[in-house]
Amino acid sequence: MQTSVAQLVREHFRQQAKSFDSLYDAGVDSDNAVQRFLRADMFRRAELAVQEVRNRPSPRVLDVGCGSGRVAEELLKAGAGSYVGVDFSEPMVELSKSRLAQFGDAVTLQVGDFLEAELEGPFDVSVAIGFFDYIGDPVPFVQKLYGLTTGVVVASFPRWDWVKGPVRKLRYEMVNDCPIYNFTERELDFLFRGAGFSSTSFVKSRSGLILRAYR
């Protein structure tokens, strides 16, 4: 991530940490039908990550762009044996610390850039949910994920949609001064296979793609 872009994204999440966190107030397992409809994409990608954790006995989990720990809480409840979260927004990590304190030593949190973070792999499941939206050059990030992951990467990516795309671009880039990027299924398959992953699968949502990349 270029320094200027990283600074813009970091500032955005410094200011919007609590507001962004509140989007999950319905909860991944909530029965609130209205919230689940309005935030269907957000809940669906978290659910797929939880499924991958449940499919493995006490997996080590890496969460890139862990945010406020909402998804992390569900991953740990689902059986993650240990969890490492990285985010370059200090206010987000502070929210995570508070939320995940109940899990004690199973949780490690770092404030910093993922590419520069010293992480001791391997991890059975790596998660990057809502992270690549802000990454203009994803190649080094995917390469690092490949080097750290022995099982599966679950990641979400926005795709262009002529209904929501212009509104989202206006809101983020023009109003909040926060760059965002879009991806295609073909681009992502090429990207992850090129990094060394053996296979990919995709779930299409209303405005995004949820990818699972397997070693």
PDB file of C-alpha atoms in Angstrom:
ATOM      1  CA  MET A   1       0.000   0.000   0.000  1.00  0.00           C
ATOM      2  CA  GLN A   2       1.476   3.358  -1.016  1.00  0.00           C
ATOM      3  CA  THR A   3       2.237   5.591   1.934  1.00  0.00           C
ATOM      4  CA  SER A   4      -0.190   8.351   0.945  1.00  0.00           C
ATOM      5  CA  VAL A   5      -3.018   5.865   0.417  1.00  0.00           C
ATOM      6  CA  ALA A   6      -2.206   4.087   3.674  1.00  0.00           C
ATOM      7  CA  GLN A   7      -2.339   7.383   5.537  1.00  0.00           C
ATOM      8  CA  LEU A   8      -5.755   8.210   4.078  1.00  0.00           C
ATOM      9  CA  VAL A   9      -7.173   4.793   4.979  1.00  0.00           C
ATOM     10  CA  ARG A  10      -5.629   4.867   8.455  1.00  0.00           C
ATOM     11  CA  GLU A  11      -7.100   8.295   9.124  1.00  0.00           C
ATOM     12  CA  HIS A  12     -10.506   7.163   7.886  1.00  0.00           C
ATOM     13  CA  PHE A  13     -10.616   4.249  10.329  1.00  0.00           C
ATOM     14  CA  ARG A  14      -9.174   6.330  13.132  1.00  0.00           C
ATOM     15  CA  GLN A  15     -12.154   8.651  12.813  1.00  0.00           C
ATOM     16  CA  GLN A  16     -14.778   6.025  11.987  1.00  0.00           C
ATOM     17  CA  ALA A  17     -13.754   3.133  14.293  1.00  0.00           C
ATOM     18  CA  LYS A  18     -16.804   3.224  16.560  1.00  0.00           C
ATOM     19  CA  SER A  19     -19.192   3.968  13.712  1.00  0.00           C
ATOM     20  CA  PHE A  20     -17.865   1.027  11.683  1.00  0.00           C
ATOM     21  CA  ASP A  21     -17.978  -1.263  14.703  1.00  0.00           C
ATOM     22  CA  SER A  22     -21.659  -0.443  15.260  1.00  0.00           C
ATOM     23  CA  LEU A  23     -22.545  -1.985  11.870  1.00  0.00           C
ATOM     24  CA  TYR A  24     -22.144  -5.384  13.544  1.00  0.00           C
ATOM     25  CA  ASP A  25     -24.510  -4.628  16.415  1.00  0.00           C
ATOM     26  CA  ALA A  26     -27.004  -7.174  15.101  1.00  0.00           C
ATOM     27  CA  GLY A  27     -24.349  -9.867  15.518  1.00  0.00           C
ATOM     28  CA  VAL A  28     -23.250 -12.606  13.133  1.00  0.00           C
ATOM     29  CA  ASP A  29     -25.701 -15.045  14.732  1.00  0.00           C
ATOM     30  CA  SER A  30     -28.465 -12.500  15.237  1.00  0.00           C
ATOM     31  CA  ASP A  31     -32.123 -13.261  14.536  1.00  0.00           C
ATOM     32  CA  ASN A  32     -32.692  -9.598  13.654  1.00  0.00           C
ATOM     33  CA  ALA A  33     -34.087 -10.112  10.140  1.00  0.00           C
ATOM     34  CA  VAL A  34     -33.959  -6.425   9.178  1.00  0.00           C
ATOM     35  CA  GLN A  35     -30.297  -6.026  10.034  1.00  0.00           C
ATOM     36  CA  ARG A  36     -29.388  -9.316   8.396  1.00  0.00           C
ATOM     37  CA  PHE A  37     -31.099  -8.186   5.197  1.00  0.00           C
ATOM     38  CA  LEU A  38     -29.466  -4.778   5.165  1.00  0.00           C
ATOM     39  CA  ARG A  39     -26.034  -6.178   6.010  1.00  0.00           C
ATOM     40  CA  ALA A  40     -26.376  -9.556   4.282  1.00  0.00           C
ATOM     41  CA  ASP A  41     -22.998  -9.375   2.518  1.00  0.00           C
ATOM     42  CA  MET A  42     -21.193  -8.493   5.727  1.00  0.00           C
ATOM     43  CA  PHE A  43     -22.701 -11.355   7.695  1.00  0.00           C
ATOM     44  CA  ARG A  44     -22.268 -13.878   4.882  1.00  0.00           C
ATOM     45  CA  ARG A  45     -18.514 -13.373   4.620  1.00  0.00           C
ATOM     46  CA  ALA A  46     -18.113 -13.724   8.386  1.00  0.00           C
ATOM     47  CA  GLU A  47     -20.183 -16.912   8.330  1.00  0.00           C
ATOM     48  CA  LEU A  48     -17.937 -18.491   5.679  1.00  0.00           C
ATOM     49  CA  ALA A  49     -14.860 -17.741   7.761  1.00  0.00           C
ATOM     50  CA  VAL A  50     -16.530 -19.299  10.803  1.00  0.00           C
ATOM     51  CA  GLN A  51     -17.314 -22.421   8.754  1.00  0.00           C
ATOM     52  CA  GLU A  52     -13.657 -22.886   7.851  1.00  0.00           C
ATOM     53  CA  VAL A  53     -12.665 -22.628  11.516  1.00  0.00           C
ATOM     54  CA  ARG A  54     -15.308 -25.168  12.539  1.00  0.00           C
ATOM     55  CA  ASN A  55     -14.008 -27.583   9.905  1.00  0.00           C
ATOM     56  CA  ARG A  56     -10.645 -27.840  11.686  1.00  0.00           C
ATOM     57  CA  PRO A  57      -9.632 -28.932  15.193  1.00  0.00           C
ATOM     58  CA  SER A  58      -8.450 -25.888  17.210  1.00  0.00           C
ATOM     59  CA  PRO A  59      -6.914 -24.083  14.211  1.00  0.00           C
ATOM     60  CA  ARG A  60      -4.427 -21.246  14.395  1.00  0.00           C
ATOM     61  CA  VAL A  61      -6.130 -18.227  12.852  1.00  0.00           C
ATOM     62  CA  LEU A  62      -4.646 -15.076  11.348  1.00  0.00           C
ATOM     63  CA  ASP A  63      -6.952 -12.089  10.850  1.00  0.00           C
ATOM     64  CA  VAL A  64      -5.588  -9.372   8.557  1.00  0.00           C
ATOM     65  CA  GLY A  65      -7.369  -6.085   9.088  1.00  0.00           C
ATOM     66  CA  CYS A  66      -9.009  -7.439  12.229  1.00  0.00           C
ATOM     67  CA  GLY A  67     -10.835  -4.202  12.944  1.00  0.00           C
ATOM     68  CA  SER A  68     -12.824  -4.060  16.156  1.00  0.00           C
ATOM     69  CA  GLY A  69     -12.808  -7.814  16.734  1.00  0.00           C
ATOM     70  CA  ARG A  70     -16.403  -8.564  15.791  1.00  0.00           C
ATOM     71  CA  VAL A  71     -15.477 -11.374  13.393  1.00  0.00           C
ATOM     72  CA  ALA A  72     -12.661 -12.489  15.680  1.00  0.00           C
ATOM     73  CA  GLU A  73     -15.109 -13.081  18.510  1.00  0.00           C
ATOM     74  CA  GLU A  74     -17.114 -15.463  16.329  1.00  0.00           C
ATOM     75  CA  LEU A  75     -13.982 -17.266  15.106  1.00  0.00           C
ATOM     76  CA  LEU A  76     -12.846 -17.879  18.669  1.00  0.00           C
ATOM     77  CA  LYS A  77     -16.287 -19.053  19.751  1.00  0.00           C
ATOM     78  CA  ALA A  78     -16.248 -21.414  16.754  1.00  0.00           C
ATOM     79  CA  GLY A  79     -13.154 -23.160  18.075  1.00  0.00           C
ATOM     80  CA  ALA A  80     -10.038 -21.274  17.033  1.00  0.00           C
ATOM     81  CA  GLY A  81      -7.217 -22.560  19.228  1.00  0.00           C
ATOM     82  CA  SER A  82      -5.233 -19.360  18.897  1.00  0.00           C
ATOM     83  CA  TYR A  83      -5.855 -16.092  17.128  1.00  0.00           C
ATOM     84  CA  VAL A  84      -3.571 -13.350  15.815  1.00  0.00           C
ATOM     85  CA  GLY A  85      -5.129 -10.100  14.635  1.00  0.00           C
ATOM     86  CA  VAL A  86      -3.347  -7.287  12.792  1.00  0.00           C
ATOM     87  CA  ASP A  87      -4.713  -3.847  12.005  1.00  0.00           C
ATOM     88  CA  PHE A  88      -3.003  -0.515  11.422  1.00  0.00           C
ATOM     89  CA  SER A  89      -5.804   1.430  13.104  1.00  0.00           C
ATOM     90  CA  GLU A  90      -4.983   1.791  16.783  1.00  0.00           C
ATOM     91  CA  PRO A  91      -8.570   2.711  17.773  1.00  0.00           C
ATOM     92  CA  MET A  92      -9.798  -0.461  16.070  1.00  0.00           C
ATOM     93  CA  VAL A  93      -7.265  -2.615  17.903  1.00  0.00           C
ATOM     94  CA  GLU A  94      -8.249  -1.011  21.209  1.00  0.00           C
ATOM     95  CA  LEU A  95     -11.849  -2.025  20.558  1.00  0.00           C
ATOM     96  CA  SER A  96     -10.608  -5.554  19.773  1.00  0.00           C
ATOM     97  CA  LYS A  97      -8.638  -5.748  23.006  1.00  0.00           C
ATOM     98  CA  SER A  98     -11.725  -4.947  25.021  1.00  0.00           C
ATOM     99  CA  ARG A  99     -13.990  -7.309  23.107  1.00  0.00           C
ATOM    100  CA  LEU A 100     -11.561 -10.251  23.047  1.00  0.00           C
ATOM    101  CA  ALA A 101     -10.262 -10.007  26.614  1.00  0.00           C
ATOM    102  CA  GLN A 102     -12.599 -12.884  27.534  1.00  0.00           C
ATOM    103  CA  PHE A 103     -10.411 -15.265  25.500  1.00  0.00           C
ATOM    104  CA  GLY A 104      -7.233 -14.523  27.439  1.00  0.00           C
ATOM    105  CA  ASP A 105      -3.919 -15.833  26.134  1.00  0.00           C
ATOM    106  CA  ALA A 106      -5.506 -17.325  23.024  1.00  0.00           C
ATOM    107  CA  VAL A 107      -5.482 -13.840  21.496  1.00  0.00           C
ATOM    108  CA  THR A 108      -2.566 -11.783  20.178  1.00  0.00           C
ATOM    109  CA  LEU A 109      -3.158  -8.349  18.648  1.00  0.00           C
ATOM    110  CA  GLN A 110      -0.761  -6.120  16.731  1.00  0.00           C
ATOM    111  CA  VAL A 111      -1.030  -2.532  15.555  1.00  0.00           C
ATOM    112  CA  GLY A 112       0.772  -2.105  12.262  1.00  0.00           C
ATOM    113  CA  ASP A 113       0.988  -2.660   8.531  1.00  0.00           C
ATOM    114  CA  PHE A 114       0.481  -6.325   7.599  1.00  0.00           C
ATOM    115  CA  LEU A 115       3.442  -6.304   5.197  1.00  0.00           C
ATOM    116  CA  GLU A 116       5.754  -5.074   7.944  1.00  0.00           C
ATOM    117  CA  ALA A 117       4.318  -7.097  10.828  1.00  0.00           C
ATOM    118  CA  GLU A 118       6.490  -9.884  12.245  1.00  0.00           C
ATOM    119  CA  LEU A 119       4.182 -12.878  12.301  1.00  0.00           C
ATOM    120  CA  GLU A 120       5.087 -16.385  13.332  1.00  0.00           C
ATOM    121  CA  GLY A 121       3.287 -18.866  11.083  1.00  0.00           C
ATOM    122  CA  PRO A 122       2.021 -21.132   9.931  1.00  0.00           C
ATOM    123  CA  PHE A 123      -1.706 -20.510  10.262  1.00  0.00           C
ATOM    124  CA  ASP A 124      -4.415 -23.018   9.410  1.00  0.00           C
ATOM    125  CA  VAL A 125      -6.935 -20.337   8.488  1.00  0.00           C
ATOM    126  CA  SER A 126      -6.145 -16.790   7.394  1.00  0.00           C
ATOM    127  CA  VAL A 127      -8.922 -14.225   7.145  1.00  0.00           C
ATOM    128  CA  ALA A 128      -8.948 -10.876   5.349  1.00  0.00           C
ATOM    129  CA  ILE A 129     -12.482  -9.557   5.530  1.00  0.00           C
ATOM    130  CA  GLY A 130     -13.105  -5.978   4.444  1.00  0.00           C
ATOM    131  CA  PHE A 131      -9.359  -5.541   3.972  1.00  0.00           C
ATOM    132  CA  PHE A 132      -8.678  -5.636   0.240  1.00  0.00           C
ATOM    133  CA  ASP A 133     -11.278  -2.924  -0.395  1.00  0.00           C
ATOM    134  CA  TYR A 134      -8.492  -0.427   0.319  1.00  0.00           C
ATOM    135  CA  ILE A 135      -5.549  -2.194  -1.362  1.00  0.00           C
ATOM    136  CA  GLY A 136      -4.524  -0.878  -4.777  1.00  0.00           C
ATOM    137  CA  ASP A 137      -1.682  -3.397  -5.247  1.00  0.00           C
ATOM    138  CA  PRO A 138      -2.741  -6.684  -3.644  1.00  0.00           C
ATOM    139  CA  VAL A 139       0.156  -8.798  -4.973  1.00  0.00           C
ATOM    140  CA  PRO A 140       2.586  -8.515  -2.008  1.00  0.00           C
ATOM    141  CA  PHE A 141      -0.265  -9.034   0.465  1.00  0.00           C
ATOM    142  CA  VAL A 142      -1.412 -12.231  -1.244  1.00  0.00           C
ATOM    143  CA  GLN A 143       2.163 -13.473  -1.459  1.00  0.00           C
ATOM    144  CA  LYS A 144       2.640 -12.948   2.265  1.00  0.00           C
ATOM    145  CA  LEU A 145      -0.651 -14.703   3.006  1.00  0.00           C
ATOM    146  CA  TYR A 146       0.552 -17.666   0.964  1.00  0.00           C
ATOM    147  CA  GLY A 147       3.772 -17.841   2.951  1.00  0.00           C
ATOM    148  CA  LEU A 148       1.912 -17.813   6.267  1.00  0.00           C
ATOM    149  CA  THR A 149      -1.042 -20.101   5.499  1.00  0.00           C
ATOM    150  CA  THR A 150      -1.093 -23.899   5.329  1.00  0.00           C
ATOM    151  CA  GLY A 151      -4.839 -24.369   4.994  1.00  0.00           C
ATOM    152  CA  VAL A 152      -7.205 -21.770   3.555  1.00  0.00           C
ATOM    153  CA  VAL A 153      -7.500 -18.015   3.102  1.00  0.00           C
ATOM    154  CA  VAL A 154     -10.967 -16.508   3.356  1.00  0.00           C
ATOM    155  CA  ALA A 155     -11.080 -12.993   1.955  1.00  0.00           C
ATOM    156  CA  SER A 156     -13.697 -10.557   0.742  1.00  0.00           C
ATOM    157  CA  PHE A 157     -13.418  -8.234  -2.256  1.00  0.00           C
ATOM    158  CA  PRO A 158     -15.735  -5.561  -3.602  1.00  0.00           C
ATOM    159  CA  ARG A 159     -16.830  -5.860  -7.226  1.00  0.00           C
ATOM    160  CA  TRP A 160     -18.244  -3.094  -9.358  1.00  0.00           C
ATOM    161  CA  ASP A 161     -22.000  -2.813  -9.296  1.00  0.00           C
ATOM    162  CA  TRP A 162     -23.785  -0.093 -11.256  1.00  0.00           C
ATOM    163  CA  VAL A 163     -26.376   0.329  -8.502  1.00  0.00           C
ATOM    164  CA  LYS A 164     -24.228   0.498  -5.363  1.00  0.00           C
ATOM    165  CA  GLY A 165     -20.817   1.145  -6.945  1.00  0.00           C
ATOM    166  CA  PRO A 166     -21.189   4.860  -7.756  1.00  0.00           C
ATOM    167  CA  VAL A 167     -22.774   5.596  -4.364  1.00  0.00           C
ATOM    168  CA  ARG A 168     -20.037   3.729  -2.507  1.00  0.00           C
ATOM    169  CA  LYS A 169     -17.293   5.416  -4.506  1.00  0.00           C
ATOM    170  CA  LEU A 170     -18.810   8.839  -3.877  1.00  0.00           C
ATOM    171  CA  ARG A 171     -19.205   8.184  -0.157  1.00  0.00           C
ATOM    172  CA  TYR A 172     -15.710   6.829   0.408  1.00  0.00           C
ATOM    173  CA  GLU A 173     -13.537   8.744  -2.038  1.00  0.00           C
ATOM    174  CA  MET A 174     -15.293  12.086  -2.387  1.00  0.00           C
ATOM    175  CA  VAL A 175     -16.867  12.493   1.050  1.00  0.00           C
ATOM    176  CA  ASN A 176     -14.491  10.552   3.317  1.00  0.00           C
ATOM    177  CA  ASP A 177     -11.295  10.889   1.241  1.00  0.00           C
ATOM    178  CA  CYS A 178     -10.674   7.132   1.492  1.00  0.00           C
ATOM    179  CA  PRO A 179      -9.654   5.264  -1.706  1.00  0.00           C
ATOM    180  CA  ILE A 180     -11.450   1.992  -2.536  1.00  0.00           C
ATOM    181  CA  TYR A 181     -10.814  -0.631  -5.215  1.00  0.00           C
ATOM    182  CA  ASN A 182     -12.856  -3.227  -7.095  1.00  0.00           C
ATOM    183  CA  PHE A 183     -11.938  -6.711  -8.321  1.00  0.00           C
ATOM    184  CA  THR A 184     -13.189  -9.373 -10.711  1.00  0.00           C
ATOM    185  CA  GLU A 185     -13.348 -13.123 -10.157  1.00  0.00           C
ATOM    186  CA  ARG A 186     -10.913 -13.696 -13.006  1.00  0.00           C
ATOM    187  CA  GLU A 187      -8.380 -11.241 -11.581  1.00  0.00           C
ATOM    188  CA  LEU A 188      -8.543 -12.847  -8.145  1.00  0.00           C
ATOM    189  CA  ASP A 189      -8.199 -16.408  -9.437  1.00  0.00           C
ATOM    190  CA  PHE A 190      -5.112 -15.368 -11.397  1.00  0.00           C
ATOM    191  CA  LEU A 191      -3.730 -13.455  -8.414  1.00  0.00           C
ATOM    192  CA  PHE A 192      -4.073 -16.246  -5.859  1.00  0.00           C
ATOM    193  CA  ARG A 193      -3.051 -19.083  -8.168  1.00  0.00           C
ATOM    194  CA  GLY A 194      -0.081 -17.008  -9.258  1.00  0.00           C
ATOM    195  CA  ALA A 195       0.982 -16.716  -5.611  1.00  0.00           C
ATOM    196  CA  GLY A 196       0.944 -20.515  -5.305  1.00  0.00           C
ATOM    197  CA  PHE A 197      -2.514 -21.453  -4.049  1.00  0.00           C
ATOM    198  CA  SER A 198      -3.746 -24.692  -5.614  1.00  0.00           C
ATOM    199  CA  SER A 199      -7.414 -23.766  -5.995  1.00  0.00           C
ATOM    200  CA  THR A 200      -9.944 -21.011  -5.421  1.00  0.00           C
ATOM    201  CA  SER A 201     -13.696 -20.865  -4.981  1.00  0.00           C
ATOM    202  CA  PHE A 202     -16.011 -17.872  -4.958  1.00  0.00           C
ATOM    203  CA  VAL A 203     -19.329 -16.893  -3.476  1.00  0.00           C
ATOM    204  CA  LYS A 204     -20.961 -13.909  -5.166  1.00  0.00           C
ATOM    205  CA  SER A 205     -22.833 -11.441  -3.016  1.00  0.00           C
ATOM    206  CA  ARG A 206     -24.840  -8.420  -4.047  1.00  0.00           C
ATOM    207  CA  SER A 207     -21.813  -6.161  -4.283  1.00  0.00           C
ATOM    208  CA  GLY A 208     -18.796  -8.326  -3.663  1.00  0.00           C
ATOM    209  CA  LEU A 209     -16.930 -11.610  -3.894  1.00  0.00           C
ATOM    210  CA  ILE A 210     -15.996 -13.932  -1.064  1.00  0.00           C
ATOM    211  CA  LEU A 211     -12.954 -15.992  -1.947  1.00  0.00           C
ATOM    212  CA  ARG A 212     -11.595 -19.169  -0.441  1.00  0.00           C
ATOM    213  CA  ALA A 213      -8.065 -19.993  -1.573  1.00  0.00           C
ATOM    214  CA  TYR A 214      -6.586 -23.357  -0.645  1.00  0.00           C
ATOM    215  CA  ARG A 215      -2.934 -24.404  -0.400  1.00  0.00           C
TER     216      ARG A 215
END
